[in-house]
Amino acid sequence: MNKRIVISTFLLSFAFCLELVAQKIEIGAGVGAMNYKGDISPDLHPSFARLGANVSFRYNLSKMLTFKSSILIGSIYGDDTQINDSFNQLRGQTFKTSINELSLTTEYNFFDYRYNRYHKDWTPYIFVGLGAMKFSPRDTPVSDYKTLQLVIPFGVGIKYNISGPWNLNLEFGTRKTFTDYLDNLGGENVTLPKNLQNDYSRGDIYYYTSLSLTYQFLKIYCPK
C-alpha cells in the first residue's frame, strides 16, 4: 500500500513539473506546384504548373538558424503554342520533363520562432543552399547532354505553428540550374531550322511552390 502511495505521489509530482522544450529535430512532407522558365516559356506561366511532392528533415540549430535536407519529385512542362509570341507559335515545340532533386539548404527565421507561449507562433524566412537534380525528358534527347546537374535553390517562406509539435510551411523556391536542356531544346536542335533555334545563351530555371506539414520532436523533462 505504501509503495503505491509513493509511486502515485512521484507520478503526480512529475506531472506538475513537466515542461515542453522544442527540440532540434523536425521532419515533414508536402505537395505543391512545379513550374519552369526557359526557351519555351520566357516568362512564368501558371498554366504550365505540374504537381510536385517533397519530404524534408530539419535540424534547428538555433531559434533563428535551421539546416534542412529535402527530396523533391515532380515534373515541369511547356508548350510553344500557348505562348503569345509569333516565334514560339511558329516553332510549335512542347515538352515534359521529370525531375528528382536532393538539396541541402540553410534557413534564416526573422522572428524568434519556438514552441513557447512567450514567442512568435509564426515567422517569415529565407533560404539558400546547394542541390543535385536528375532530369528525364519525355521525348528522345536532342543531343548527348548530362541529365545529372547541380542546382542552387533559394527562396522565401512562412512557418506557422498549428499546435504543439505540428507546423505548416508555405514556401516559394527558385532553382538556378547550369543546363539549357530541361526543355530538351538546348544547343543546336537538328530537327529545327536555324531561324527557329532557341537562345541557349541562358540556362533554364524551375520553381517549386509548396505547402508542407512538419512534426517537431519535443522532449519532456523535469527541472532539477
mmCIF file of C-alpha atoms in Angstrom:
data_model
loop_
_atom_site.group_PDB
_atom_site.id
_atom_site.type_symbol
_atom_site.label_atom_id
_atom_site.label_comp_id
_atom_site.label_asym_id
_atom_site.label_seq_id
_atom_site.Cartn_x
_atom_site.Cartn_y
_atom_site.Cartn_z
ATOM 1 C CA MET A 1 0.000 0.000 0.000
ATOM 2 C CA ASN A 2 2.807 2.393 0.941
ATOM 3 C CA LYS A 3 4.608 1.511 -2.285
ATOM 4 C CA ARG A 4 1.550 2.508 -4.317
ATOM 5 C CA ILE A 5 1.304 5.802 -2.453
ATOM 6 C CA VAL A 6 4.985 6.560 -3.115
ATOM 7 C CA ILE A 7 4.642 5.769 -6.829
ATOM 8 C CA SER A 8 1.433 7.792 -7.137
ATOM 9 C CA THR A 9 2.990 10.741 -5.332
ATOM 10 C CA PHE A 10 6.049 10.588 -7.569
ATOM 11 C CA LEU A 11 3.986 10.494 -10.763
ATOM 12 C CA LEU A 12 1.796 13.364 -9.563
ATOM 13 C CA SER A 13 4.820 15.478 -8.670
ATOM 14 C CA PHE A 14 6.402 14.669 -12.026
ATOM 15 C CA ALA A 15 3.266 15.740 -13.851
ATOM 16 C CA PHE A 16 3.344 19.166 -12.222
ATOM 17 C CA CYS A 17 6.905 19.862 -13.316
ATOM 18 C CA LEU A 18 6.631 18.767 -16.937
ATOM 19 C CA GLU A 19 7.876 21.280 -19.450
ATOM 20 C CA LEU A 20 7.886 21.009 -23.213
ATOM 21 C CA VAL A 21 11.051 22.153 -24.905
ATOM 22 C CA ALA A 22 11.317 22.423 -28.668
ATOM 23 C CA GLN A 23 13.996 20.072 -29.915
ATOM 24 C CA LYS A 24 16.338 20.333 -32.830
ATOM 25 C CA ILE A 25 14.893 17.542 -34.994
ATOM 26 C CA GLU A 26 11.962 18.121 -37.365
ATOM 27 C CA ILE A 27 10.556 16.022 -40.208
ATOM 28 C CA GLY A 28 7.910 16.880 -42.784
ATOM 29 C CA ALA A 29 6.234 16.247 -46.120
ATOM 30 C CA GLY A 30 4.303 18.372 -48.563
ATOM 31 C CA VAL A 31 2.872 18.866 -52.026
ATOM 32 C CA GLY A 32 2.945 21.767 -54.428
ATOM 33 C CA ALA A 33 3.343 23.019 -57.970
ATOM 34 C CA MET A 34 6.450 22.978 -60.148
ATOM 35 C CA ASN A 35 6.932 25.476 -62.946
ATOM 36 C CA TYR A 36 9.612 26.432 -65.423
ATOM 37 C CA LYS A 37 11.165 29.355 -67.263
ATOM 38 C CA GLY A 38 13.263 28.846 -70.351
ATOM 39 C CA ASP A 39 13.143 28.837 -74.136
ATOM 40 C CA ILE A 40 9.550 27.629 -74.434
ATOM 41 C CA SER A 41 8.360 29.767 -71.530
ATOM 42 C CA PRO A 42 10.409 33.001 -71.346
ATOM 43 C CA ASP A 43 8.101 34.190 -68.543
ATOM 44 C CA LEU A 44 6.429 32.334 -65.696
ATOM 45 C CA HIS A 45 3.149 30.777 -66.911
ATOM 46 C CA PRO A 46 0.881 29.368 -64.155
ATOM 47 C CA SER A 47 -0.920 27.205 -66.728
ATOM 48 C CA PHE A 48 2.277 25.163 -67.158
ATOM 49 C CA ALA A 49 2.360 24.169 -63.458
ATOM 50 C CA ARG A 50 2.675 20.460 -62.666
ATOM 51 C CA LEU A 51 2.451 18.515 -59.420
ATOM 52 C CA GLY A 52 5.444 18.075 -57.132
ATOM 53 C CA ALA A 53 5.940 16.373 -53.746
ATOM 54 C CA ASN A 54 8.648 16.687 -51.115
ATOM 55 C CA VAL A 55 9.920 15.207 -47.856
ATOM 56 C CA SER A 56 12.282 17.059 -45.541
ATOM 57 C CA PHE A 57 14.489 16.769 -42.476
ATOM 58 C CA ARG A 58 15.337 19.843 -40.413
ATOM 59 C CA TYR A 59 17.998 20.454 -37.819
ATOM 60 C CA ASN A 60 17.106 23.574 -35.835
ATOM 61 C CA LEU A 61 20.492 24.870 -34.756
ATOM 62 C CA SER A 62 19.001 27.905 -33.008
ATOM 63 C CA LYS A 63 15.799 29.957 -32.881
ATOM 64 C CA MET A 64 16.960 31.825 -35.992
ATOM 65 C CA LEU A 65 19.041 29.328 -37.967
ATOM 66 C CA THR A 66 17.941 25.990 -39.444
ATOM 67 C CA PHE A 67 19.573 23.442 -41.727
ATOM 68 C CA LYS A 68 17.299 21.403 -43.993
ATOM 69 C CA SER A 69 17.773 18.447 -46.316
ATOM 70 C CA SER A 70 14.936 17.630 -48.687
ATOM 71 C CA ILE A 71 13.914 15.388 -51.559
ATOM 72 C CA LEU A 72 11.704 16.769 -54.322
ATOM 73 C CA ILE A 73 9.987 14.695 -57.018
ATOM 74 C CA GLY A 74 7.872 16.198 -59.792
ATOM 75 C CA SER A 75 7.809 17.389 -63.370
ATOM 76 C CA ILE A 76 7.833 20.541 -65.497
ATOM 77 C CA TYR A 77 6.013 21.277 -68.749
ATOM 78 C CA GLY A 78 5.853 23.832 -71.537
ATOM 79 C CA ASP A 79 4.085 24.347 -74.858
ATOM 80 C CA ASP A 80 5.085 26.878 -77.538
ATOM 81 C CA THR A 81 1.540 27.069 -78.907
ATOM 82 C CA GLN A 82 0.287 28.535 -75.617
ATOM 83 C CA ILE A 83 2.785 31.420 -75.697
ATOM 84 C CA ASN A 84 1.630 34.728 -77.157
ATOM 85 C CA ASP A 85 4.681 35.182 -79.348
ATOM 86 C CA SER A 86 4.973 34.637 -83.117
ATOM 87 C CA PHE A 87 8.371 32.911 -82.769
ATOM 88 C CA ASN A 88 7.020 30.372 -80.280
ATOM 89 C CA GLN A 89 3.847 29.869 -82.272
ATOM 90 C CA LEU A 90 5.856 29.127 -85.427
ATOM 91 C CA ARG A 91 8.256 26.748 -83.682
ATOM 92 C CA GLY A 92 5.425 24.793 -82.018
ATOM 93 C CA GLN A 93 7.527 22.680 -79.658
ATOM 94 C CA THR A 94 6.293 21.062 -76.440
ATOM 95 C CA PHE A 95 7.990 19.140 -73.651
ATOM 96 C CA LYS A 96 7.509 17.403 -70.323
ATOM 97 C CA THR A 97 10.454 16.576 -68.049
ATOM 98 C CA SER A 98 10.545 14.609 -64.790
ATOM 99 C CA ILE A 99 12.816 15.953 -62.051
ATOM 100 C CA ASN A 100 14.236 14.299 -58.932
ATOM 101 C CA GLU A 101 16.097 16.649 -56.607
ATOM 102 C CA LEU A 102 18.141 16.312 -53.429
ATOM 103 C CA SER A 103 19.142 19.554 -51.695
ATOM 104 C CA LEU A 104 20.748 20.964 -48.556
ATOM 105 C CA THR A 105 19.680 24.470 -47.541
ATOM 106 C CA THR A 106 20.117 26.960 -44.722
ATOM 107 C CA GLU A 107 17.056 28.851 -43.441
ATOM 108 C CA TYR A 108 17.054 32.145 -41.564
ATOM 109 C CA ASN A 109 13.977 32.875 -39.424
ATOM 110 C CA PHE A 110 13.244 36.582 -38.978
ATOM 111 C CA PHE A 111 11.314 36.065 -35.717
ATOM 112 C CA ASP A 112 12.047 34.153 -32.522
ATOM 113 C CA TYR A 113 10.230 31.030 -33.687
ATOM 114 C CA ARG A 114 9.943 28.445 -30.893
ATOM 115 C CA TYR A 115 7.255 26.322 -29.294
ATOM 116 C CA ASN A 116 6.653 28.609 -26.341
ATOM 117 C CA ARG A 117 3.749 30.869 -25.446
ATOM 118 C CA TYR A 118 6.158 33.773 -24.966
ATOM 119 C CA HIS A 119 7.465 33.596 -28.538
ATOM 120 C CA LYS A 120 6.094 34.025 -32.044
ATOM 121 C CA ASP A 121 3.970 31.193 -33.412
ATOM 122 C CA TRP A 122 4.870 32.213 -36.978
ATOM 123 C CA THR A 123 7.794 33.674 -38.864
ATOM 124 C CA PRO A 124 8.844 34.574 -42.402
ATOM 125 C CA TYR A 125 12.141 33.068 -43.509
ATOM 126 C CA ILE A 126 14.590 32.973 -46.407
ATOM 127 C CA PHE A 127 16.711 30.061 -47.581
ATOM 128 C CA VAL A 128 19.618 29.250 -49.883
ATOM 129 C CA GLY A 129 21.646 26.130 -50.498
ATOM 130 C CA LEU A 130 23.048 23.613 -52.932
ATOM 131 C CA GLY A 131 21.495 20.580 -54.563
ATOM 132 C CA ALA A 132 21.673 17.966 -57.277
ATOM 133 C CA MET A 133 18.909 17.075 -59.691
ATOM 134 C CA LYS A 134 18.352 14.270 -62.162
ATOM 135 C CA PHE A 135 16.014 15.142 -65.020
ATOM 136 C CA SER A 136 14.427 12.888 -67.644
ATOM 137 C CA PRO A 137 12.762 14.375 -70.748
ATOM 138 C CA ARG A 138 9.673 12.633 -72.097
ATOM 139 C CA ASP A 139 10.936 12.835 -75.667
ATOM 140 C CA THR A 140 14.169 11.487 -77.102
ATOM 141 C CA PRO A 141 17.063 13.804 -76.133
ATOM 142 C CA VAL A 142 18.133 16.125 -78.954
ATOM 143 C CA SER A 143 21.804 15.516 -78.126
ATOM 144 C CA ASP A 144 24.054 13.695 -75.677
ATOM 145 C CA TYR A 145 23.733 16.021 -72.676
ATOM 146 C CA LYS A 146 24.208 15.324 -68.965
ATOM 147 C CA THR A 147 20.965 14.788 -67.063
ATOM 148 C CA LEU A 148 22.609 14.930 -63.616
ATOM 149 C CA GLN A 149 23.197 18.569 -62.735
ATOM 150 C CA LEU A 150 23.922 20.882 -59.817
ATOM 151 C CA VAL A 151 21.259 23.397 -58.769
ATOM 152 C CA ILE A 152 21.195 26.362 -56.401
ATOM 153 C CA PRO A 153 17.870 26.508 -54.521
ATOM 154 C CA PHE A 154 16.838 29.795 -52.912
ATOM 155 C CA GLY A 155 13.587 31.436 -51.900
ATOM 156 C CA VAL A 156 11.230 32.607 -49.171
ATOM 157 C CA GLY A 157 8.625 31.048 -46.917
ATOM 158 C CA ILE A 158 6.378 31.340 -43.872
ATOM 159 C CA LYS A 159 6.289 28.957 -40.906
ATOM 160 C CA TYR A 160 3.221 28.706 -38.680
ATOM 161 C CA ASN A 161 2.825 26.618 -35.534
ATOM 162 C CA ILE A 162 -0.594 24.921 -35.644
ATOM 163 C CA SER A 163 -0.461 23.217 -32.265
ATOM 164 C CA GLY A 164 2.273 21.621 -30.185
ATOM 165 C CA PRO A 165 4.819 19.961 -32.463
ATOM 166 C CA TRP A 166 2.812 20.487 -35.683
ATOM 167 C CA ASN A 167 3.787 23.256 -38.107
ATOM 168 C CA LEU A 168 2.715 24.457 -41.535
ATOM 169 C CA ASN A 169 5.253 25.763 -44.058
ATOM 170 C CA LEU A 170 4.298 27.750 -47.151
ATOM 171 C CA GLU A 171 7.314 28.155 -49.414
ATOM 172 C CA PHE A 172 8.259 29.529 -52.829
ATOM 173 C CA GLY A 173 11.633 28.441 -54.159
ATOM 174 C CA THR A 174 13.671 29.047 -57.309
ATOM 175 C CA ARG A 175 16.211 26.605 -58.694
ATOM 176 C CA LYS A 176 19.104 28.124 -60.598
ATOM 177 C CA THR A 177 20.379 25.448 -62.978
ATOM 178 C CA PHE A 178 23.521 25.081 -65.084
ATOM 179 C CA THR A 179 21.884 23.482 -68.084
ATOM 180 C CA ASP A 180 19.761 24.644 -71.013
ATOM 181 C CA TYR A 181 18.297 21.218 -71.702
ATOM 182 C CA LEU A 182 15.397 20.946 -69.232
ATOM 183 C CA ASP A 183 13.031 21.646 -72.128
ATOM 184 C CA ASN A 184 15.050 19.376 -74.460
ATOM 185 C CA LEU A 185 15.887 22.400 -76.647
ATOM 186 C CA GLY A 186 19.427 23.224 -75.560
ATOM 187 C CA GLY A 187 22.234 23.557 -78.099
ATOM 188 C CA GLU A 188 21.517 23.040 -81.769
ATOM 189 C CA ASN A 189 18.375 21.036 -82.432
ATOM 190 C CA VAL A 190 18.910 19.266 -85.748
ATOM 191 C CA THR A 191 15.154 18.812 -86.145
ATOM 192 C CA LEU A 192 14.587 22.588 -86.323
ATOM 193 C CA PRO A 193 15.680 25.130 -88.957
ATOM 194 C CA LYS A 194 18.304 27.667 -87.931
ATOM 195 C CA ASN A 195 15.796 30.509 -87.676
ATOM 196 C CA LEU A 196 13.805 28.559 -85.059
ATOM 197 C CA GLN A 197 16.717 27.606 -82.822
ATOM 198 C CA ASN A 198 16.430 28.542 -79.174
ATOM 199 C CA ASP A 199 18.533 31.024 -77.252
ATOM 200 C CA TYR A 200 20.963 28.743 -75.440
ATOM 201 C CA SER A 201 22.976 31.624 -74.003
ATOM 202 C CA ARG A 202 20.887 31.409 -70.807
ATOM 203 C CA GLY A 203 20.141 28.377 -68.659
ATOM 204 C CA ASP A 204 16.728 27.057 -67.703
ATOM 205 C CA ILE A 205 15.159 27.730 -64.287
ATOM 206 C CA TYR A 206 12.450 25.872 -62.418
ATOM 207 C CA TYR A 207 10.320 26.795 -59.416
ATOM 208 C CA TYR A 208 8.574 24.922 -56.635
ATOM 209 C CA THR A 209 5.728 26.345 -54.540
ATOM 210 C CA SER A 210 4.767 24.020 -51.686
ATOM 211 C CA LEU A 211 2.632 23.600 -48.587
ATOM 212 C CA SER A 212 4.215 21.241 -46.057
ATOM 213 C CA LEU A 213 3.224 19.777 -42.713
ATOM 214 C CA THR A 214 6.100 19.174 -40.311
ATOM 215 C CA TYR A 215 6.473 17.466 -36.962
ATOM 216 C CA GLN A 216 8.969 18.742 -34.410
ATOM 217 C CA PHE A 217 10.117 16.252 -31.792
ATOM 218 C CA LEU A 218 9.564 17.526 -28.271
ATOM 219 C CA LYS A 219 11.284 16.351 -25.110
ATOM 220 C CA ILE A 220 9.582 16.147 -21.729
ATOM 221 C CA TYR A 221 11.768 16.717 -18.707
ATOM 222 C CA CYS A 222 11.558 17.798 -15.083
ATOM 223 C CA PRO A 223 13.965 20.535 -13.984
ATOM 224 C CA LYS A 224 16.119 19.713 -11.008
#
